[in-house]
GROMACS .gro file of C-alpha atoms in nm:
model
  190
    1ASP     CA    1   0.007   0.010  -0.018
    2THR     CA    2   0.088   0.362  -0.075
    3LEU     CA    3   0.075   0.647   0.154
    4TYR     CA    4   0.092   1.029  -0.009
    5ALA     CA    5   0.342   1.300   0.154
    6PHE     CA    6   0.448   1.648   0.034
    7ASP     CA    7   0.923   1.735   0.084
    8SER     CA    8   0.806   2.079   0.142
    9ASN     CA    9   1.227   2.127  -0.005
   10GLY     CA   10   1.185   2.020  -0.324
   11GLY     CA   11   0.766   2.043  -0.370
   12LYS     CA   12   0.738   1.750  -0.441
   13ILE     CA   13   0.422   1.469  -0.399
   14ILE     CA   14   0.614   1.161  -0.207
   15LEU     CA   15   0.496   0.798  -0.294
   16ILE     CA   16   0.532   0.619   0.115
   17ASP     CA   17   0.566   0.196   0.081
   18THR     CA   18   0.374   0.124   0.387
   19GLU     CA   19   0.604  -0.223   0.380
   20THR     CA   20   0.887  -0.097   0.441
   21GLY     CA   21   0.870   0.299   0.529
   22ILE     CA   22   1.049   0.397   0.225
   23GLY     CA   23   0.942   0.672   0.036
   24ASN     CA   24   0.982   0.788  -0.364
   25GLN     CA   25   0.970   1.173  -0.511
   26VAL     CA   26   0.760   1.151  -0.771
   27GLU     CA   27   0.609   1.486  -0.868
   28ASN     CA   28   0.689   1.903  -0.836
   29LEU     CA   29   0.329   2.082  -0.740
   30ASN     CA   30   0.516   2.382  -0.829
   31TYR     CA   31   0.381   2.498  -0.458
   32ASP     CA   32   0.652   2.550  -0.183
   33ILE     CA   33   0.348   2.446   0.197
   34VAL     CA   34   0.122   2.188   0.102
   35ALA     CA   35   0.054   2.106   0.497
   36GLY     CA   36  -0.218   1.849   0.463
   37LEU     CA   37  -0.312   1.600   0.218
   38ALA     CA   38  -0.601   1.368   0.195
   39PHE     CA   39  -0.681   1.150  -0.064
   40ASP     CA   40  -1.051   1.092  -0.178
   41SER     CA   41  -1.029   0.669  -0.248
   42ASN     CA   42  -1.407   0.723  -0.406
   43SER     CA   43  -1.321   1.005  -0.722
   44GLY     CA   44  -0.958   0.867  -0.751
   45ILE     CA   45  -0.786   1.299  -0.644
   46LEU     CA   46  -0.606   1.385  -0.421
   47TYR     CA   47  -0.679   1.724  -0.199
   48GLY     CA   48  -0.436   1.945  -0.044
   49SER     CA   49  -0.423   2.238   0.138
   50ASP     CA   50  -0.142   2.548   0.084
   51THR     CA   51  -0.055   2.726   0.345
   52ALA     CA   52   0.120   2.981   0.150
   53THR     CA   53  -0.170   3.077  -0.060
   54ASN     CA   54  -0.466   2.918   0.185
   55PHE     CA   55  -0.565   2.745  -0.091
   56LEU     CA   56  -0.768   2.407  -0.113
   57LEU     CA   57  -0.544   2.191  -0.509
   58SER     CA   58  -0.695   1.950  -0.647
   59ILE     CA   59  -0.392   1.725  -0.725
   60ASP     CA   60  -0.432   1.410  -1.026
   61VAL     CA   61  -0.139   1.166  -0.840
   62ASP     CA   62  -0.096   0.994  -1.159
   63SER     CA   63   0.032   1.323  -1.341
   64GLY     CA   64   0.117   1.591  -1.046
   65GLU     CA   65  -0.129   1.779  -1.261
   66THR     CA   66  -0.182   2.075  -0.993
   67SER     CA   67  -0.601   2.288  -1.026
   68ILE     CA   68  -0.692   2.536  -0.756
   69ILE     CA   69  -1.025   2.421  -0.655
   70LYS     CA   70  -1.090   2.797  -0.429
   71SER     CA   71  -0.986   2.964  -0.167
   72LEU     CA   72  -1.047   2.768   0.137
   73GLY     CA   73  -1.141   3.079   0.419
   74PHE     CA   74  -0.882   3.066   0.698
   75ASP     CA   75  -0.523   3.125   0.698
   76SER     CA   76  -0.349   2.788   0.829
   77VAL     CA   77  -0.512   2.469   0.733
   78LYS     CA   78  -0.292   2.169   0.763
   79ASP     CA   79  -0.348   1.923   0.749
   80LEU     CA   80  -0.715   1.753   0.578
   81ALA     CA   81  -0.865   1.450   0.581
   82HIS     CA   82  -1.155   1.248   0.366
   83ASP     CA   83  -1.455   1.053   0.472
   84PRO     CA   84  -1.528   0.809   0.206
   85ILE     CA   85  -1.840   0.699   0.373
   86SER     CA   86  -2.032   1.094   0.374
   87ASN     CA   87  -1.738   1.232   0.120
   88VAL     CA   88  -1.679   1.497   0.323
   89VAL     CA   89  -1.326   1.694   0.349
   90TYR     CA   90  -1.247   1.778   0.738
   91GLY     CA   91  -0.915   1.996   0.787
   92VAL     CA   92  -0.824   2.123   1.084
   93ASP     CA   93  -0.672   2.527   1.141
   94ASN     CA   94  -0.408   2.571   1.309
   95LEU     CA   95  -0.445   2.929   1.392
   96SER     CA   96  -0.833   2.922   1.496
   97ASP     CA   97  -0.758   2.554   1.698
   98ALA     CA   98  -1.100   2.453   1.495
   99LEU     CA   99  -1.167   2.166   1.329
  100ILE     CA  100  -1.354   2.271   0.970
  101GLN     CA  101  -1.566   2.117   0.648
  102ILE     CA  102  -1.465   2.235   0.372
  103ASP     CA  103  -1.695   2.155   0.017
  104ALA     CA  104  -1.450   1.983  -0.190
  105GLU     CA  105  -1.615   2.121  -0.540
  106SER     CA  106  -1.614   2.515  -0.432
  107GLY     CA  107  -1.312   2.478  -0.151
  108LYS     CA  108  -1.498   2.660   0.109
  109GLY     CA  109  -1.457   2.560   0.462
  110VAL     CA  110  -1.698   2.559   0.780
  111PHE     CA  111  -1.585   2.592   1.089
  112ILE     CA  112  -1.671   2.354   1.323
  113GLY     CA  113  -1.558   2.428   1.670
  114ARG     CA  114  -1.248   2.491   1.823
  115ILE     CA  115  -1.122   2.080   1.929
  116GLY     CA  116  -0.904   2.242   2.295
  117PHE     CA  117  -0.539   2.163   2.178
  118ASP     CA  118  -0.323   2.357   2.065
  119ASN     CA  119  -0.136   2.236   1.813
  120VAL     CA  120  -0.360   2.003   1.620
  121SER     CA  121  -0.089   1.887   1.386
  122GLY     CA  122  -0.195   1.598   1.193
  123ILE     CA  123  -0.547   1.425   1.071
  124ALA     CA  124  -0.747   1.135   0.930
  125PHE     CA  125  -1.077   0.948   0.889
  126ASP     CA  126  -1.155   0.551   0.966
  127PRO     CA  127  -1.432   0.444   0.765
  128ASN     CA  128  -1.418   0.204   0.905
  129GLN     CA  129  -1.442   0.299   1.262
  130ASN     CA  130  -1.606   0.640   1.144
  131THR     CA  131  -1.346   0.767   1.382
  132LEU     CA  132  -1.152   1.098   1.356
  133TYR     CA  133  -0.755   1.095   1.458
  134GLY     CA  134  -0.589   1.390   1.521
  135SER     CA  135  -0.234   1.470   1.724
  136ASP     CA  136  -0.154   1.751   1.864
  137LEU     CA  137   0.218   1.819   1.841
  138SER     CA  138   0.192   2.025   2.156
  139THR     CA  139   0.143   1.714   2.388
  140ASN     CA  140   0.249   1.409   2.182
  141GLN     CA  141  -0.154   1.309   2.229
  142LEU     CA  142  -0.360   1.101   2.003
  143LEU     CA  143  -0.678   1.278   2.021
  144LEU     CA  144  -1.017   1.111   1.892
  145ILE     CA  145  -1.223   1.447   1.709
  146ASP     CA  146  -1.562   1.454   1.724
  147THR     CA  147  -1.735   1.530   1.334
  148LEU     CA  148  -1.958   1.717   1.528
  149THR     CA  149  -1.908   1.968   1.781
  150GLY     CA  150  -1.461   1.907   1.638
  151ILE     CA  151  -1.405   1.872   2.017
  152GLY     CA  152  -1.078   1.646   2.034
  153THR     CA  153  -1.007   1.386   2.317
  154ASN     CA  154  -0.755   1.255   2.430
  155VAL     CA  155  -0.660   0.955   2.404
  156GLY     CA  156  -0.350   0.903   2.472
  157ASP     CA  157   0.047   0.983   2.392
  158ILE     CA  158   0.144   0.875   2.124
  159GLY     CA  159   0.456   0.758   2.201
  160PHE     CA  160   0.733   1.025   1.979
  161GLU     CA  161   0.735   1.349   1.905
  162ALA     CA  162   0.624   1.579   1.659
  163VAL     CA  163   0.354   1.338   1.528
  164GLU     CA  164   0.250   1.585   1.221
  165GLY     CA  165   0.120   1.375   0.991
  166LEU     CA  166  -0.111   1.091   0.997
  167ALA     CA  167  -0.345   0.880   0.712
  168PHE     CA  168  -0.549   0.495   0.763
  169ASP     CA  169  -0.508   0.248   0.577
  170PRO     CA  170  -0.906   0.141   0.632
  171ASN     CA  171  -0.801  -0.159   0.423
  172SER     CA  172  -0.561  -0.328   0.639
  173ASN     CA  173  -0.687  -0.082   0.983
  174VAL     CA  174  -0.345   0.074   1.054
  175LEU     CA  175  -0.379   0.385   1.169
  176TYR     CA  176  -0.013   0.633   1.029
  177GLY     CA  177   0.192   0.839   1.174
  178TRP     CA  178   0.529   1.073   1.027
  179ASN     CA  179   0.723   1.143   1.260
  180THR     CA  180   0.969   1.454   1.187
  181TYR     CA  181   1.259   1.506   1.432
  182PRO     CA  182   1.442   1.399   1.600
  183ASP     CA  183   1.422   1.170   1.300
  184GLN     CA  184   1.196   1.122   0.971
  185ARG     CA  185   1.002   0.757   1.055
  186LEU     CA  186   0.682   0.629   0.939
  187LEU     CA  187   0.472   0.409   1.287
  188GLN     CA  188   0.165   0.232   1.329
  189ILE     CA  189   0.025   0.325   1.584
  190ASP     CA  190  -0.208   0.119   1.844
   0.00000   0.00000   0.00000
């Protein structure tokens, strides 16, 4: 299985092999700070949030062709997650400490609620349990985030610092994390 990531140093999409944890740069997006990515398994679209422009992006995973959908209406959307059951894109805005719901066609973000943690950087949706997870960089905690209220609940310590990204593989039922300090590692989170 493959996970998607973004290399802000090179402006490229990275494909990460979940078996080995090895990433390969594949496509240059011509954007500097794509902080969040979410794959829509229904349409095959990879969504990105560019924090330099505050745009929601649509990325063709085969060609790397990127289109601007529109402004998100929030200034620091650090990560995205897609719920394939209800076909909803969620985002976490660090400046307002909020969970937002994003209309994938218009790009417009709508405030759901404050998460209650200061530095949520990664989110991932588990369609098997209908659960949105988050990672808080300030406390290194794994969170459950209520998609109706935005309120985050502490699940426990992740066991690693700086887990900035999360992804969920519904086929293997595995929650992955990506930590960036002190080393870059792909993690499986129980």
